[in-house]
């Protein structure tokens, strides 16, 4: 997508980010979370230096990515967990790839050596995107959580654990 820019995600973007987050939740294959958080909760749990928003030439939000610490222990300061969501109308247009590559570049500049996440096995597009950008599957957490909403409500879900280890930080 040629008219795409990746910019820092701020409070002013929250209504669009909330909408995109809700679309992903509604799919039933993005998260165990049944509702998007408030801005205050999002802000408190995502690292401020690594929140990115993809916008088109008119400034409309197309997707977002953000990271959280995986642990409060100092030894894990270079390990983050990320979430990435692309608006329904922007899927299949390279938005996710540009956002994820921007996150990789951003975290490497900050000295982060591992980005990890969990993806439902049914989310084949997300798995393919991540694998194309150097993430590897490290395992499957079988029946790790009970889905409480949507088309999979009442189902115990597996989650594919994936990670990308920096090729420059700590290599």
mmCIF file of C-alpha atoms in Angstrom:
data_model
loop_
_atom_site.group_PDB
_atom_site.id
_atom_site.type_symbol
_atom_site.label_atom_id
_atom_site.label_comp_id
_atom_site.label_asym_id
_atom_site.label_seq_id
_atom_site.Cartn_x
_atom_site.Cartn_y
_atom_site.Cartn_z
ATOM 1 C CA UNK A 1 0.000 0.000 0.000
ATOM 2 C CA UNK A 2 1.708 3.171 -1.173
ATOM 3 C CA UNK A 3 -0.211 5.896 0.691
ATOM 4 C CA UNK A 4 0.419 4.392 4.119
ATOM 5 C CA UNK A 5 2.283 6.087 6.951
ATOM 6 C CA UNK A 6 3.165 4.616 10.327
ATOM 7 C CA UNK A 7 2.984 7.182 13.137
ATOM 8 C CA UNK A 8 3.145 7.101 16.940
ATOM 9 C CA UNK A 9 -0.207 6.063 18.441
ATOM 10 C CA UNK A 10 -1.527 8.716 20.840
ATOM 11 C CA UNK A 11 -4.597 9.361 22.965
ATOM 12 C CA UNK A 12 -6.133 11.341 20.076
ATOM 13 C CA UNK A 13 -6.193 8.162 17.998
ATOM 14 C CA UNK A 14 -8.057 6.181 20.655
ATOM 15 C CA UNK A 15 -11.560 6.252 19.088
ATOM 16 C CA UNK A 16 -10.220 4.714 15.858
ATOM 17 C CA UNK A 17 -7.952 2.276 17.734
ATOM 18 C CA UNK A 18 -10.905 1.232 19.914
ATOM 19 C CA UNK A 19 -13.025 0.601 16.784
ATOM 20 C CA UNK A 20 -10.318 -1.513 15.143
ATOM 21 C CA UNK A 21 -9.749 -3.415 18.394
ATOM 22 C CA UNK A 22 -13.492 -4.127 18.672
ATOM 23 C CA UNK A 23 -13.572 -5.435 15.073
ATOM 24 C CA UNK A 24 -10.792 -7.875 15.883
ATOM 25 C CA UNK A 25 -12.535 -9.016 19.048
ATOM 26 C CA UNK A 26 -15.786 -9.561 17.136
ATOM 27 C CA UNK A 27 -14.015 -12.004 14.800
ATOM 28 C CA UNK A 28 -13.590 -14.417 17.717
ATOM 29 C CA UNK A 29 -10.032 -15.216 16.582
ATOM 30 C CA UNK A 30 -7.982 -12.303 17.921
ATOM 31 C CA UNK A 31 -8.054 -12.427 21.732
ATOM 32 C CA UNK A 32 -9.669 -13.895 24.814
ATOM 33 C CA UNK A 33 -10.590 -10.345 25.801
ATOM 34 C CA UNK A 34 -14.309 -9.720 25.254
ATOM 35 C CA UNK A 35 -14.188 -5.895 25.163
ATOM 36 C CA UNK A 36 -11.543 -3.326 24.301
ATOM 37 C CA UNK A 37 -10.034 -1.661 27.352
ATOM 38 C CA UNK A 38 -10.474 1.983 28.192
ATOM 39 C CA UNK A 39 -7.778 4.391 27.034
ATOM 40 C CA UNK A 40 -6.483 4.626 30.609
ATOM 41 C CA UNK A 41 -6.082 0.833 30.866
ATOM 42 C CA UNK A 42 -4.477 0.628 27.414
ATOM 43 C CA UNK A 43 -2.141 3.484 28.285
ATOM 44 C CA UNK A 44 -1.152 1.920 31.606
ATOM 45 C CA UNK A 45 -0.367 -1.503 30.111
ATOM 46 C CA UNK A 46 1.366 -0.680 26.784
ATOM 47 C CA UNK A 47 4.876 0.711 26.599
ATOM 48 C CA UNK A 48 4.616 4.329 25.429
ATOM 49 C CA UNK A 49 7.629 4.196 23.119
ATOM 50 C CA UNK A 50 6.324 1.287 21.050
ATOM 51 C CA UNK A 51 2.742 2.094 20.032
ATOM 52 C CA UNK A 52 2.287 2.579 16.319
ATOM 53 C CA UNK A 53 -0.648 3.435 14.093
ATOM 54 C CA UNK A 54 -0.963 2.924 10.336
ATOM 55 C CA UNK A 55 -2.849 5.714 8.570
ATOM 56 C CA UNK A 56 -3.752 6.293 4.934
ATOM 57 C CA UNK A 57 -3.172 9.487 2.966
ATOM 58 C CA UNK A 58 -6.265 11.089 4.461
ATOM 59 C CA UNK A 59 -5.196 10.257 8.021
ATOM 60 C CA UNK A 60 -7.736 7.444 8.517
ATOM 61 C CA UNK A 61 -6.532 4.733 10.901
ATOM 62 C CA UNK A 62 -5.958 1.347 9.252
ATOM 63 C CA UNK A 63 -4.345 -0.636 12.055
ATOM 64 C CA UNK A 64 -2.237 -0.506 15.173
ATOM 65 C CA UNK A 65 0.448 -2.376 17.055
ATOM 66 C CA UNK A 66 1.625 -2.008 20.654
ATOM 67 C CA UNK A 67 3.783 -3.876 23.141
ATOM 68 C CA UNK A 68 3.699 -4.720 26.838
ATOM 69 C CA UNK A 69 6.360 -5.960 29.236
ATOM 70 C CA UNK A 70 6.223 -9.706 29.790
ATOM 71 C CA UNK A 71 7.631 -9.452 33.303
ATOM 72 C CA UNK A 72 8.599 -6.912 35.908
ATOM 73 C CA UNK A 73 11.939 -8.680 36.416
ATOM 74 C CA UNK A 74 14.923 -6.720 35.068
ATOM 75 C CA UNK A 75 16.329 -9.720 33.200
ATOM 76 C CA UNK A 76 13.276 -9.594 30.886
ATOM 77 C CA UNK A 77 13.527 -5.869 30.013
ATOM 78 C CA UNK A 78 14.383 -6.792 26.423
ATOM 79 C CA UNK A 79 11.380 -9.069 25.965
ATOM 80 C CA UNK A 80 7.964 -7.722 24.990
ATOM 81 C CA UNK A 81 4.610 -9.137 23.978
ATOM 82 C CA UNK A 82 2.816 -7.435 21.140
ATOM 83 C CA UNK A 83 -0.703 -7.067 19.807
ATOM 84 C CA UNK A 84 -1.494 -6.112 16.221
ATOM 85 C CA UNK A 85 -4.909 -5.322 14.766
ATOM 86 C CA UNK A 86 -5.827 -4.281 11.220
ATOM 87 C CA UNK A 87 -9.159 -2.664 10.319
ATOM 88 C CA UNK A 88 -11.479 -4.984 8.401
ATOM 89 C CA UNK A 89 -11.501 -2.719 5.346
ATOM 90 C CA UNK A 90 -7.675 -2.656 5.240
ATOM 91 C CA UNK A 91 -6.934 -6.384 5.555
ATOM 92 C CA UNK A 92 -5.010 -8.011 2.738
ATOM 93 C CA UNK A 93 -3.438 -4.704 1.660
ATOM 94 C CA UNK A 94 -0.058 -4.952 3.396
ATOM 95 C CA UNK A 95 -0.993 -2.849 6.409
ATOM 96 C CA UNK A 96 -0.142 -5.576 8.916
ATOM 97 C CA UNK A 97 3.218 -6.206 7.258
ATOM 98 C CA UNK A 98 4.181 -2.530 7.359
ATOM 99 C CA UNK A 99 3.069 -2.155 10.972
ATOM 100 C CA UNK A 100 4.867 -5.270 12.137
ATOM 101 C CA UNK A 101 8.064 -4.342 10.279
ATOM 102 C CA UNK A 102 7.924 -0.862 11.796
ATOM 103 C CA UNK A 103 7.558 -2.434 15.254
ATOM 104 C CA UNK A 104 10.534 -4.733 14.631
ATOM 105 C CA UNK A 105 12.664 -1.779 13.528
ATOM 106 C CA UNK A 106 11.469 0.338 16.472
ATOM 107 C CA UNK A 107 12.113 -2.312 19.122
ATOM 108 C CA UNK A 108 15.541 -3.172 17.722
ATOM 109 C CA UNK A 109 16.560 0.512 17.933
ATOM 110 C CA UNK A 110 15.475 0.395 21.591
ATOM 111 C CA UNK A 111 17.559 -2.710 22.394
ATOM 112 C CA UNK A 112 14.641 -5.132 22.679
ATOM 113 C CA UNK A 113 15.815 -8.612 21.740
ATOM 114 C CA UNK A 114 12.592 -10.653 21.720
ATOM 115 C CA UNK A 115 9.051 -9.906 20.557
ATOM 116 C CA UNK A 116 6.534 -12.600 21.412
ATOM 117 C CA UNK A 117 2.818 -13.186 21.193
ATOM 118 C CA UNK A 118 0.152 -15.870 21.102
ATOM 119 C CA UNK A 119 -2.112 -16.452 18.112
ATOM 120 C CA UNK A 120 -5.166 -18.662 17.798
ATOM 121 C CA UNK A 121 -4.459 -21.463 15.271
ATOM 122 C CA UNK A 122 -7.532 -20.402 13.270
ATOM 123 C CA UNK A 123 -5.934 -17.008 12.553
ATOM 124 C CA UNK A 124 -3.932 -18.287 9.576
ATOM 125 C CA UNK A 125 -3.356 -14.821 8.092
ATOM 126 C CA UNK A 126 -1.705 -13.562 11.281
ATOM 127 C CA UNK A 127 0.455 -16.662 11.601
ATOM 128 C CA UNK A 128 1.574 -16.332 7.961
ATOM 129 C CA UNK A 129 2.389 -12.631 8.402
ATOM 130 C CA UNK A 130 4.460 -13.250 11.505
ATOM 131 C CA UNK A 131 6.345 -16.179 9.986
ATOM 132 C CA UNK A 132 7.094 -14.096 6.870
ATOM 133 C CA UNK A 133 8.742 -11.455 9.098
ATOM 134 C CA UNK A 134 10.986 -13.868 10.988
ATOM 135 C CA UNK A 135 8.820 -15.045 13.875
ATOM 136 C CA UNK A 136 9.006 -18.723 14.704
ATOM 137 C CA UNK A 137 6.570 -21.035 16.392
ATOM 138 C CA UNK A 138 7.908 -22.113 19.771
ATOM 139 C CA UNK A 139 4.971 -24.247 20.834
ATOM 140 C CA UNK A 140 1.265 -24.662 21.330
ATOM 141 C CA UNK A 141 -0.437 -23.925 24.607
ATOM 142 C CA UNK A 142 -3.252 -26.462 24.424
ATOM 143 C CA UNK A 143 -6.673 -25.577 25.800
ATOM 144 C CA UNK A 144 -5.073 -22.631 27.614
ATOM 145 C CA UNK A 145 -8.238 -20.548 27.955
ATOM 146 C CA UNK A 146 -12.014 -20.792 27.830
ATOM 147 C CA UNK A 147 -13.639 -18.465 25.316
ATOM 148 C CA UNK A 148 -16.434 -16.475 26.970
ATOM 149 C CA UNK A 149 -17.955 -14.628 23.996
ATOM 150 C CA UNK A 150 -18.656 -14.822 20.276
ATOM 151 C CA UNK A 151 -18.888 -17.791 17.939
ATOM 152 C CA UNK A 152 -16.385 -19.824 19.980
ATOM 153 C CA UNK A 153 -18.010 -19.152 23.385
ATOM 154 C CA UNK A 154 -17.721 -22.176 25.650
ATOM 155 C CA UNK A 155 -14.740 -23.592 23.731
ATOM 156 C CA UNK A 156 -11.344 -24.218 25.230
ATOM 157 C CA UNK A 157 -8.837 -22.613 22.842
ATOM 158 C CA UNK A 158 -5.302 -23.441 21.871
ATOM 159 C CA UNK A 159 -2.798 -20.632 21.376
ATOM 160 C CA UNK A 160 0.278 -20.849 19.146
ATOM 161 C CA UNK A 161 3.242 -19.245 20.930
ATOM 162 C CA UNK A 162 5.526 -17.384 18.530
ATOM 163 C CA UNK A 163 8.568 -15.176 18.945
ATOM 164 C CA UNK A 164 11.071 -13.180 16.974
ATOM 165 C CA UNK A 165 14.573 -13.018 18.318
ATOM 166 C CA UNK A 166 16.623 -10.036 17.143
ATOM 167 C CA UNK A 167 19.438 -10.857 14.764
ATOM 168 C CA UNK A 168 21.438 -7.881 16.051
ATOM 169 C CA UNK A 169 20.618 -7.438 19.763
ATOM 170 C CA UNK A 170 22.335 -10.078 21.882
ATOM 171 C CA UNK A 171 23.226 -12.162 18.816
#
